[in-house]
Short mmCIF file of C-alpha atoms in Angstrom, two decimals:
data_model
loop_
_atom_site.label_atom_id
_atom_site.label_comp_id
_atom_site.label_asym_id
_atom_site.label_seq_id
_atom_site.Cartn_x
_atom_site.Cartn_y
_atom_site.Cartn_z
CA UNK B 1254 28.87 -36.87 -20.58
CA UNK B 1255 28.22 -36.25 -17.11
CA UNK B 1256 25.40 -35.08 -14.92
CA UNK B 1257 25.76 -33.11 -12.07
CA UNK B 1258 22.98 -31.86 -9.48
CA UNK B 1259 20.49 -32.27 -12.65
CA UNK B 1260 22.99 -29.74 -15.78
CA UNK B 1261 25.09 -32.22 -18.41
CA UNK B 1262 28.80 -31.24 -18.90
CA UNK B 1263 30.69 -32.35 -21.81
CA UNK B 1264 33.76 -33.78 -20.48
CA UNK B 1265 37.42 -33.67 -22.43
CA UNK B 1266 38.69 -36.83 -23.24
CA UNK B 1267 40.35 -38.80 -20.48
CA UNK B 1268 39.20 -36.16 -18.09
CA UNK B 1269 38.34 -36.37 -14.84
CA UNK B 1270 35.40 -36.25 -12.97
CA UNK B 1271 36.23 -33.71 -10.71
CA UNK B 1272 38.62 -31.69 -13.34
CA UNK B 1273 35.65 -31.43 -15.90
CA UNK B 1274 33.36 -30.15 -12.84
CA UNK B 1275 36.16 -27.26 -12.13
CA UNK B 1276 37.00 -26.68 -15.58
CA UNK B 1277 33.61 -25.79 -16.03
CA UNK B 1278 33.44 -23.52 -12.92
CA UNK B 1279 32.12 -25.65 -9.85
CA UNK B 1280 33.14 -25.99 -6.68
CA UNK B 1281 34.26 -28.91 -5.55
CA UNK B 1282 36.99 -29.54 -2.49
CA UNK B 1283 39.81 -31.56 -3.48
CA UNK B 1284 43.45 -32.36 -2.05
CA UNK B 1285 45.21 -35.17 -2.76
CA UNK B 1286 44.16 -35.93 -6.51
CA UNK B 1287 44.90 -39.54 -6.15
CA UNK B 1288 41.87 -40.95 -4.60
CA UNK B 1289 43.58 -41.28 -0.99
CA UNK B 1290 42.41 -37.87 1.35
CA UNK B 1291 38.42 -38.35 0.08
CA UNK B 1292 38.21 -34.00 0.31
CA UNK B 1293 36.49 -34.71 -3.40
CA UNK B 1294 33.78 -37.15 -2.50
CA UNK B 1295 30.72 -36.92 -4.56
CA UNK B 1296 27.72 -39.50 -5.44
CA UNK B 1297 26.56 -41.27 -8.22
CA UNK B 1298 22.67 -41.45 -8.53
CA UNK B 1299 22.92 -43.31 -11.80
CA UNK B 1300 25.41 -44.93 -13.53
CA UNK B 1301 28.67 -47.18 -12.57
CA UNK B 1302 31.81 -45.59 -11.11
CA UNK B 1303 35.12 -47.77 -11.21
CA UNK B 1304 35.86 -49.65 -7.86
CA UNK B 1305 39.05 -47.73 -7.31
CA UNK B 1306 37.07 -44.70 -6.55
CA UNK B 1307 35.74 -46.20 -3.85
CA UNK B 1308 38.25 -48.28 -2.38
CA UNK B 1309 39.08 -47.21 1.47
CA UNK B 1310 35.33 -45.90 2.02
CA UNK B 1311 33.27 -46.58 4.74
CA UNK B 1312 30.96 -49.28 3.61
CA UNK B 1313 27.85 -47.45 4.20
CA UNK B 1314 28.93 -44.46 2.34
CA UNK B 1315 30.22 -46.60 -0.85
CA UNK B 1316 26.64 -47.71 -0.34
CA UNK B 1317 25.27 -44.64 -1.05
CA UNK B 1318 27.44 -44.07 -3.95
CA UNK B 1319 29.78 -41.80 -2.88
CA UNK B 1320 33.03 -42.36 -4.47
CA UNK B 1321 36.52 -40.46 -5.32
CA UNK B 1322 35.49 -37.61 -8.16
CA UNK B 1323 39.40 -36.96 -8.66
CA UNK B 1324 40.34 -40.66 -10.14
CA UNK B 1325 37.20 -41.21 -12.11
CA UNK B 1326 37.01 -41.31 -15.51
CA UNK B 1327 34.39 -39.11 -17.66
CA UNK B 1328 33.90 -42.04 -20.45
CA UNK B 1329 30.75 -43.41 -19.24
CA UNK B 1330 27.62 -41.83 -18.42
CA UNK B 1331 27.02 -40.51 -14.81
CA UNK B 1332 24.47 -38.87 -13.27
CA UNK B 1333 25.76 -36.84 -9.83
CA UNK B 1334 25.21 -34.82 -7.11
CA UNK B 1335 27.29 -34.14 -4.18
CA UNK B 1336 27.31 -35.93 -1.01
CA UNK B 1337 25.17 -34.04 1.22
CA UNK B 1338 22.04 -33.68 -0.95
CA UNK B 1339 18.82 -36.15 0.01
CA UNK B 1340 15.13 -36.20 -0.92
CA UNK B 1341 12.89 -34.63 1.42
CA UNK B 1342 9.56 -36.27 2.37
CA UNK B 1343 6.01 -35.13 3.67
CA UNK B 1344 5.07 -36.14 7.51
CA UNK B 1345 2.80 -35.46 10.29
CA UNK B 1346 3.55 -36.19 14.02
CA UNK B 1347 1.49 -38.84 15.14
CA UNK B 1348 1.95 -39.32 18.58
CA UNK B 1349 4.03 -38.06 21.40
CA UNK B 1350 4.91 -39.28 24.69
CA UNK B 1351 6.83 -37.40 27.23
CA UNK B 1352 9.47 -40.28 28.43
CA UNK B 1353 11.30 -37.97 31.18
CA UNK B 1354 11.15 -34.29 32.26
CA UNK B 1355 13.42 -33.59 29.68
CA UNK B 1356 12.85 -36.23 26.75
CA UNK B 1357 9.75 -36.83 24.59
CA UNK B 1358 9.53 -39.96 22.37
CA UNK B 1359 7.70 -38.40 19.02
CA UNK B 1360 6.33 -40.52 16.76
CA UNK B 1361 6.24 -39.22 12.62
CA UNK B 1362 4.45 -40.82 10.14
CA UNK B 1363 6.75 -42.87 7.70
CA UNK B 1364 7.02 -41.72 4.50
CA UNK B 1365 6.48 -44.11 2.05
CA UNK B 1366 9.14 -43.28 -0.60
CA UNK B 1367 12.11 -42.81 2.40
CA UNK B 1368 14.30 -45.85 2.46
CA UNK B 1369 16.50 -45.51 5.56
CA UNK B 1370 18.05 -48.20 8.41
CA UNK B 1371 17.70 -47.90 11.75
CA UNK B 1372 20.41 -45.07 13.40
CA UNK B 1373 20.61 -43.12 10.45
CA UNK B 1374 19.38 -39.54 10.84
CA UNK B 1375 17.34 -37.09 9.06
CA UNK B 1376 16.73 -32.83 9.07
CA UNK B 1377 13.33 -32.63 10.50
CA UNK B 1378 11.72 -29.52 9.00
CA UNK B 1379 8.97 -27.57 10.29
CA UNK B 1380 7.30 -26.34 7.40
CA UNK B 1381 6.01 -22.83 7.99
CA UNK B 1382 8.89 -21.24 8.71
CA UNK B 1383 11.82 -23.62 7.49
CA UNK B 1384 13.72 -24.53 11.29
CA UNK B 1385 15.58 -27.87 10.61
CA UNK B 1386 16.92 -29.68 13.44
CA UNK B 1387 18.71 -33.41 12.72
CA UNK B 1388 17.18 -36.68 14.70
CA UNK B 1389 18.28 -39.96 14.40
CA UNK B 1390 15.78 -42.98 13.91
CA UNK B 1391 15.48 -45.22 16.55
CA UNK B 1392 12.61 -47.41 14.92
CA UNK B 1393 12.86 -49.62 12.04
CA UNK B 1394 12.12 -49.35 8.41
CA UNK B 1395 9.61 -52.48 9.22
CA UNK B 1396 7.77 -50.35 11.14
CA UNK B 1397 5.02 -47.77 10.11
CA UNK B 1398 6.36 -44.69 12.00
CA UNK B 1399 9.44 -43.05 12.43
CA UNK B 1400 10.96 -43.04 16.25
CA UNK B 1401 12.19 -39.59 17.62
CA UNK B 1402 13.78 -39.28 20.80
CA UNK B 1403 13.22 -35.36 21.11
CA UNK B 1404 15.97 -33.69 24.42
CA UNK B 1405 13.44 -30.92 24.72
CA UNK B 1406 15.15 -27.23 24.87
CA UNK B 1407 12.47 -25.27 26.84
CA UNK B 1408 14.26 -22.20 24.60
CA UNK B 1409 14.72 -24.58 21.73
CA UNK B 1410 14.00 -23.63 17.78
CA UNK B 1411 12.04 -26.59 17.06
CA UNK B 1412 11.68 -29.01 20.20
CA UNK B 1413 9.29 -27.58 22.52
CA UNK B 1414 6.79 -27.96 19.22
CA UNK B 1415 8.29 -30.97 17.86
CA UNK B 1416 7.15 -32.61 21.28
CA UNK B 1417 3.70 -30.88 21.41
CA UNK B 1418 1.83 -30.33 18.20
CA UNK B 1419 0.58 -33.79 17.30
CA UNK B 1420 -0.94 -33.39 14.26
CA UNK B 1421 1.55 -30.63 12.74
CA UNK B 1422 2.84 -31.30 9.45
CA UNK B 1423 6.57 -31.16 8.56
CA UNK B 1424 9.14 -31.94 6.25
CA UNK B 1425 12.30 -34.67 6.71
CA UNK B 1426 15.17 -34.99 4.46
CA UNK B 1427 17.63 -37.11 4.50
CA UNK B 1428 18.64 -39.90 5.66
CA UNK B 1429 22.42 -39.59 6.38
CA UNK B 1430 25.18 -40.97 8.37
CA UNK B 1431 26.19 -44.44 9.19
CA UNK B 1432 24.99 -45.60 12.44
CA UNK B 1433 23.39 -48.69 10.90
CA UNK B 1434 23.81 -52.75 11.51
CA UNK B 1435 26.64 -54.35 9.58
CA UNK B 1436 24.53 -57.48 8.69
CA UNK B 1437 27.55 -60.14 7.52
CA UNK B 1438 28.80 -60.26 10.64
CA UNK B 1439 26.22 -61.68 13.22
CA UNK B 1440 29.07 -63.28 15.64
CA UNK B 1441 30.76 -59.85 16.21
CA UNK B 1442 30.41 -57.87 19.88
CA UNK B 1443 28.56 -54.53 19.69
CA UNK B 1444 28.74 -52.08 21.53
CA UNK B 1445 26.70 -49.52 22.07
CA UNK B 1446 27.35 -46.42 23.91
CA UNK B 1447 25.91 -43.16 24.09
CA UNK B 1448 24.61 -39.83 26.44
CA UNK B 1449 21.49 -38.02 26.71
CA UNK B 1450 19.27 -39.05 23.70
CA UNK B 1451 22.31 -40.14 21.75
CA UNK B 1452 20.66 -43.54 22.57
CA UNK B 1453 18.31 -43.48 20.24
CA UNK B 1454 20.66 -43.95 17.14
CA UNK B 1455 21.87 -46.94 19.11
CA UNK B 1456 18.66 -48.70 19.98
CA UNK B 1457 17.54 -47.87 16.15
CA UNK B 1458 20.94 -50.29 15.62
CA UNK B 1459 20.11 -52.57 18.49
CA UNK B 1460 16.60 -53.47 17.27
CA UNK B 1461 18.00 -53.75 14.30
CA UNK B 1462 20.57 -56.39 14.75
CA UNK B 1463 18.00 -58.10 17.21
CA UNK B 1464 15.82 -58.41 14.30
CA UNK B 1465 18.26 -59.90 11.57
CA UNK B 1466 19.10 -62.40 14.84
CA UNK B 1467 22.85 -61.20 15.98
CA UNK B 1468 24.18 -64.16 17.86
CA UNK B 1469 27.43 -61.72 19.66
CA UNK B 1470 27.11 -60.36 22.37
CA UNK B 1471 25.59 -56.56 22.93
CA UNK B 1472 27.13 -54.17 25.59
CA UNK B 1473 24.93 -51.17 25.77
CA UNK B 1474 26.24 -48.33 28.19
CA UNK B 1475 23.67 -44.76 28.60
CA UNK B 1476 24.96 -41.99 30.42
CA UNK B 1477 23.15 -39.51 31.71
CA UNK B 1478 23.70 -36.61 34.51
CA UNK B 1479 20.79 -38.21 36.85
CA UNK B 1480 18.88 -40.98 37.13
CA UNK B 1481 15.64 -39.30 36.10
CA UNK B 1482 17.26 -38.84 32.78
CA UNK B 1483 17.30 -42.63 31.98
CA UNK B 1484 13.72 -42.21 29.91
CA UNK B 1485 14.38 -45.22 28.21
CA UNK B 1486 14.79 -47.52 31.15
CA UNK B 1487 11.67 -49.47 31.07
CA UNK B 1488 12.13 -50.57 27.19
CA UNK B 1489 15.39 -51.03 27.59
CA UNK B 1490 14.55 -53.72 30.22
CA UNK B 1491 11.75 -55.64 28.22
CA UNK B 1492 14.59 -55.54 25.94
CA UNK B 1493 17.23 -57.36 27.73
CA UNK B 1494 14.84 -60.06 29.49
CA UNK B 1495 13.79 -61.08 26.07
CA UNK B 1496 17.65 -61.37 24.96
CA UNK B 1497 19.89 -63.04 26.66
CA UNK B 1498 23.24 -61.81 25.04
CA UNK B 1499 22.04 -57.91 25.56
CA UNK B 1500 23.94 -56.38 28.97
CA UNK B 1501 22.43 -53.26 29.71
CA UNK B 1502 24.22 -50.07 31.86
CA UNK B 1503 23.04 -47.03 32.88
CA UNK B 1504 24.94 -44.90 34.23
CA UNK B 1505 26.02 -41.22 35.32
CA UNK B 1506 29.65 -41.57 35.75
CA UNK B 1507 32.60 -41.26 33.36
CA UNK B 1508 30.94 -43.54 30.97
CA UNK B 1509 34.33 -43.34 28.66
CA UNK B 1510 36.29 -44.54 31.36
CA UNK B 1511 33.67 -47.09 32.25
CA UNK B 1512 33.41 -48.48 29.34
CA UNK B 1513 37.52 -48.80 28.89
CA UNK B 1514 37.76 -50.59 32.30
CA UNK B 1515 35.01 -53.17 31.43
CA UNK B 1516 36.21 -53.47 27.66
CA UNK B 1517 40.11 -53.15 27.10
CA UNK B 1518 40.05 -55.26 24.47
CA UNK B 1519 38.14 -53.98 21.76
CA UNK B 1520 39.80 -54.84 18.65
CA UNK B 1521 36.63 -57.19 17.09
CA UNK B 1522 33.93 -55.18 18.48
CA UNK B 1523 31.74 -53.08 16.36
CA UNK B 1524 31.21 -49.84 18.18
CA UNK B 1525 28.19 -47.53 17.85
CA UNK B 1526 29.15 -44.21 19.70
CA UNK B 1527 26.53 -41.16 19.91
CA UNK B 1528 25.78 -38.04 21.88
CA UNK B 1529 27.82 -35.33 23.83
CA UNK B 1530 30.73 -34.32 21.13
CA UNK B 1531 33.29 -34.69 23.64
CA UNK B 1532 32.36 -37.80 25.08
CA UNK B 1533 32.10 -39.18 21.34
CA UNK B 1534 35.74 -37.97 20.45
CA UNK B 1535 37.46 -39.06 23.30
CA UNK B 1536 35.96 -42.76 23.32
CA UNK B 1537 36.58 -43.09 20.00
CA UNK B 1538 39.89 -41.89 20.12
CA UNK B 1539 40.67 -44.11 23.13
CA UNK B 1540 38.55 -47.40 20.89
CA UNK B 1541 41.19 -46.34 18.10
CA UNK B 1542 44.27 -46.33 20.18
CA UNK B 1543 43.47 -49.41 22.05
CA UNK B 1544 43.61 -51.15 18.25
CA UNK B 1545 39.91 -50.84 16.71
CA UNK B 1546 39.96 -49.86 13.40
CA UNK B 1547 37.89 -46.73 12.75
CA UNK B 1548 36.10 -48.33 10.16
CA UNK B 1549 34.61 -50.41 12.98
CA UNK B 1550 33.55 -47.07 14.84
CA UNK B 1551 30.47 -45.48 13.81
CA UNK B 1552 29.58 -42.10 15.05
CA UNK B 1553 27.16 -39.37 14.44
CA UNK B 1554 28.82 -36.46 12.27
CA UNK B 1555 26.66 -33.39 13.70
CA UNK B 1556 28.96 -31.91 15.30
CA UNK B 1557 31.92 -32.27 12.63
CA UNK B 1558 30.38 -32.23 9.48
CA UNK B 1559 26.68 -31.46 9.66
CA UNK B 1560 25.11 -31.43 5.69
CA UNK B 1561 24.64 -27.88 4.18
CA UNK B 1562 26.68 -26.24 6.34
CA UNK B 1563 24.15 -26.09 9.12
CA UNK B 1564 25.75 -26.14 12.56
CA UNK B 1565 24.35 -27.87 15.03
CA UNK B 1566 25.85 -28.75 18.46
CA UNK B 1567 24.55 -31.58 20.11
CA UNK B 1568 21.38 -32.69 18.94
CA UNK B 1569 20.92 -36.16 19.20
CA UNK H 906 64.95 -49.48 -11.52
CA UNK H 907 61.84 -49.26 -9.08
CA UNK H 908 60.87 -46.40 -7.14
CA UNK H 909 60.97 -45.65 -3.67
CA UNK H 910 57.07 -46.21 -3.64
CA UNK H 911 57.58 -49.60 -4.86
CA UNK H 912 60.48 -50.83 -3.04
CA UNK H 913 58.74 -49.91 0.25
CA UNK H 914 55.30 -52.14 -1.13
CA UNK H 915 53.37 -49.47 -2.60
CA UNK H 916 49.62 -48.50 -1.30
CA UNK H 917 49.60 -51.79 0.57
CA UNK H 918 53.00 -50.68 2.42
CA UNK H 919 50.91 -47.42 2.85
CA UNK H 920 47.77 -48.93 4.15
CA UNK H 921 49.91 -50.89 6.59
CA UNK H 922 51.74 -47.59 8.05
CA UNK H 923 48.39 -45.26 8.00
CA UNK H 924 47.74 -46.39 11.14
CA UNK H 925 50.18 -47.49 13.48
CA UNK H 926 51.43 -43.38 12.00
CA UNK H 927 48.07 -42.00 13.05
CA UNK H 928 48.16 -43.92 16.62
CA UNK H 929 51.89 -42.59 17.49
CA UNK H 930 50.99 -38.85 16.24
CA UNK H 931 47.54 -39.35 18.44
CA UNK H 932 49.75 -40.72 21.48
CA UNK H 933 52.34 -37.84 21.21
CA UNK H 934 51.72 -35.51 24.11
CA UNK H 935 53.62 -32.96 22.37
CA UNK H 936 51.57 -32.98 19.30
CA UNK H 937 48.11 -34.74 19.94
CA UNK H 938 46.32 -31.69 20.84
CA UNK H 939 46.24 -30.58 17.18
CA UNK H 940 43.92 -33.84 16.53
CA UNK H 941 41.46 -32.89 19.45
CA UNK H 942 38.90 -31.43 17.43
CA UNK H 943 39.50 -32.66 14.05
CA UNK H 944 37.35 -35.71 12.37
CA UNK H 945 39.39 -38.82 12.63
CA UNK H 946 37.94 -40.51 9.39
CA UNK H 947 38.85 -37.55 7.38
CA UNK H 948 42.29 -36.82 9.59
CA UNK H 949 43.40 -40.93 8.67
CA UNK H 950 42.52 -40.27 4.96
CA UNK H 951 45.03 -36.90 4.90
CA UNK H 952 47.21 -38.97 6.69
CA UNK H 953 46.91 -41.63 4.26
CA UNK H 954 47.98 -38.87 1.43
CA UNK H 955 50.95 -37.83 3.39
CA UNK H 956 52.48 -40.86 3.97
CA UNK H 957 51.58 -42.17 -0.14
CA UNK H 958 53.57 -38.79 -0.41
CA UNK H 959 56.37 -39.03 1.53
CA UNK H 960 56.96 -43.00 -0.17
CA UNK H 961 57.64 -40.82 -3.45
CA UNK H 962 54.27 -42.70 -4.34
CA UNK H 963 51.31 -40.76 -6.57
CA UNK H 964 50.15 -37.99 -4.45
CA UNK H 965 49.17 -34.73 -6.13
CA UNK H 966 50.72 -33.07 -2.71
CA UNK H 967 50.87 -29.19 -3.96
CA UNK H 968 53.00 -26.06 -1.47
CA UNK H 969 50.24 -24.10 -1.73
CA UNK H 970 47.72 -27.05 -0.32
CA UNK H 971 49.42 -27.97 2.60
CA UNK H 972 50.49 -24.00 3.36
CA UNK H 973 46.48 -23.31 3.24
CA UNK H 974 46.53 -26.09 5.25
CA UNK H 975 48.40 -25.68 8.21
CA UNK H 976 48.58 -21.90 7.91
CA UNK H 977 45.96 -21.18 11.18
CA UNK H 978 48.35 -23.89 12.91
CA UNK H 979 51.08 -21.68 14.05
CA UNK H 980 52.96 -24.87 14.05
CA UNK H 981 56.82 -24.58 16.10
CA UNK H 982 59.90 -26.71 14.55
CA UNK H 983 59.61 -28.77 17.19
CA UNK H 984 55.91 -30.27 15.91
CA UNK H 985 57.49 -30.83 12.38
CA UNK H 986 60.35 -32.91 14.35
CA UNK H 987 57.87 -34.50 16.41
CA UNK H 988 55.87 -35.99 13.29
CA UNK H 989 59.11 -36.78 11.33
CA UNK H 990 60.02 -38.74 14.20
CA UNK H 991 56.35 -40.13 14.56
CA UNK H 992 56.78 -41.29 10.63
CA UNK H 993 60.81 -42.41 11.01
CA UNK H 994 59.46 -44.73 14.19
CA UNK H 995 57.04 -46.12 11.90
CA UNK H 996 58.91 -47.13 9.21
CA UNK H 997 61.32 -48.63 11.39
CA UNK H 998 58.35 -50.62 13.91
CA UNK H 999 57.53 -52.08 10.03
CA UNK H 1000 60.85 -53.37 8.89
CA UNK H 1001 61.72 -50.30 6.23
CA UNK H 1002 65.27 -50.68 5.77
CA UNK H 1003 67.03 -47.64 7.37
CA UNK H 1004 68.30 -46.18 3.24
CA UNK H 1005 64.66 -46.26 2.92
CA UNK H 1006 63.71 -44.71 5.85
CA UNK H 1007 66.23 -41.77 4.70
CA UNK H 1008 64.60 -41.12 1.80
CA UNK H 1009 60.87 -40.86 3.07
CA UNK H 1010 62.42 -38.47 5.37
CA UNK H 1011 64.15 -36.39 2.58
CA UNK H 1012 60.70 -36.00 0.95
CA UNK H 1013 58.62 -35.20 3.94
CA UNK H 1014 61.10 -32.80 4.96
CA UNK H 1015 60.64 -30.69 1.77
CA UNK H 1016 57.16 -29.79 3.10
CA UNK H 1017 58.66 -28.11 5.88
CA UNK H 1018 58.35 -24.28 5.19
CA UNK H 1019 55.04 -24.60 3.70
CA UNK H 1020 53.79 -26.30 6.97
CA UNK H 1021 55.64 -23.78 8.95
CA UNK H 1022 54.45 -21.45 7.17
CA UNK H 1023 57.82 -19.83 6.57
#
């Protein structure tokens, strides 16, 4: 018996997971059928799936229990929904501070139910009329407010309020994506680059791998168009003169090229990439060519595979 | 008698290839511009199921998939030769022996028209 997005199915005997969801009229991608191409991903909520529907999956998302629908067997109880679904909290904005003419660090309340780690995202939702934007978290789950870095959009949806109405209530679900500290393997260089307010994923990582005591070292690079776009300067400062092993760049050059000069050997690193689409694809690309496994290259998914089909272009 | 899949090491002979494939198709200025826009984690996994394919390994790998597929592509002969040589350098760059080789190619190949949409 299987439960999917809260309706049991009886499954067939030595069914599959993902054949007893079609048989019974659901959509669900799939391509391969053999648990290599991961079109059929779906998570488990409750109950165990075999390891070999998970084998080859990002860490953070066999975390979250997604795993290969198409290999797994129907004998044992499960209780599913499909990848993109996430609670959604209640939250206020408690504070904002305009960093930059263009940037406003917000601070939410923190839900007390939302477990989340640094860099991961969430939709913030404004209630009254249901606008949902994605923004990562650049504080930690220690602490007892979530960090926005809003790019305000003078024509924008959501931002111009998001930045503004302190004291406005709102919704967040999430959180998604896996921009988070990989914690068994304090010796490894990070590196952290990112444009606009694509740094605040990163310095969600960075404080977190500062606080679990990451002895590699830590090559942040921002890029930005000016220099009165580095908001985050000042922090990022206090930052490195307390830490030793963090280098910090700003910069508003070809950061991809930059970065390739001043790392061409990037094979151990652990990179952290967010921001402008382009600038994400293309350094990742170049990471991957240069020998990094992409497992070892985290990245934001907005622009590629934002949840519920909502499109969103660059939003940090 | 062991299969082709076996005799060239099975999914760890296709974990090994996924990506020095991947990194040749991505280095190919003839064909890398079909990657540009495409999400690498989810491109290396289809790659994955291509190559488990073409080792005769298990890999549910259906015409009317990969015609769906690629049919937006309008892909040219000369990009299906450009990956078959992509996967052919591969096998060779990890020690396949060249019968082997052969027969990957044979079953790739018979993707052909439905990639080409022909």
């Amino acid at each position: 018996m299987i439960t999917f997005e809260g309706i049991p199915y009886e499954a067939e005997p030595a069914e599959t997971v993902l054949d007893c969801l079609l048989r019974h009229g659901l959509e669900v991608p799939s391509f391969c059928r053999n648990g290599a191409c991961q079109s059929c991903l779906l998570k488990v909520t409750s109950g165990a799936v075999p390891a070999r529907t998970q084998a080859g999956l990002r860490l953070s998302l066999a975390q979250s229990g997604a795993f290969c629908s198409c290999i797994c067997p129907t004998d044992k109880e499960l209780t599913l929904e499909r990848l993109e679904s996430a609670q959604s909290y209640g939250s206020k904005i408690l504070e904002v501070r305009q960093a930059s003419s263009r940037v406003a660090i917000v601070r939410l309340s923190r839900p007390s139910g939302l477990a989340f780690e640094a860099g991961q995202f969430v939709y913030v939702r404004r209630t009254v009329d249901g606008i949902e934007r994605p923004y990562s978290l650049a504080s930690l789950p220690s602490d007892e407010f979530l960090e926005l870095h809003v790019a305000i959009f003078p024509d924008g949806a959501l931002s111009p309020w998001l930045s503004r109405e302190v004291g406005a209530e709102l919704e967040i679900r999430g959180p998604f994506g896996d921009c988070t500290y990989v914690a068994d393997e304090t010796e490894a260089p990070l590196l952290f680059a990112g444009t606009g307010t694509g740094l605040a994923p990163l310095v969600g990582v960075l404080r977190s791998a500062l606080a679990r005591g990451h002895k590699g070292p830590l090559y942040l690079y921002h890029g930005a168009r000016d220099s009165n776009d580095f908001y985050f300067s000042s922090e990022l400062l206090a930052l490195r003169q307390s830490q030793p092993t963090l280098e910090v760049n700003e910069l508003s050059t070809d950061l991809v090229q930059h970065v390739l000069e001043r790392h061409p050997e990037s094979k151990q690193f652990r990179s952290y990439l967010c921001g402008a689409p382009d600038f994400v694809q293309k350094l990742k690309k170049r990471l991957y060519l240069q020998g990094s496994p992409l497992a070892r290259i985290h990245s934001d998914p907005f622009f590629s595979k934002a949840p519920s089909g909502v499109t969103v272009s660059a939003a940090p | 008698m062991s299969t082709l899949y076996e005799k060239i090491g099975g999914e760890a002979a296709v974990e090994a290839a996924v990506d020095v494939f991947y990194r040749k198709v991505l280095s190919d200025d003839r064909i890398s511009h079909y990657f540009d826009t495409v999400d690498m984690d989810t491109q290396r996994a289809k790659q994955k199921a291509f190559l488990t394919y073409a080792f005769g390994g298990p890999a549910n790998y259906s015409g009317k998939a990969m015609r769906a597929a690629h049919a937006k592509m309008k892909l040219s002969e000369g990009d299906f030769n450009a990956v078959m040589e992509n996967l052919g350098g591969t096998l060779k760059e990890l020690g396949v022996p060249d019968e082997l080789i052969a027969e990957a190619a044979a079953i790739a190949s018979s993707v052909k028209n439905d990639v080409l949409n022909k």
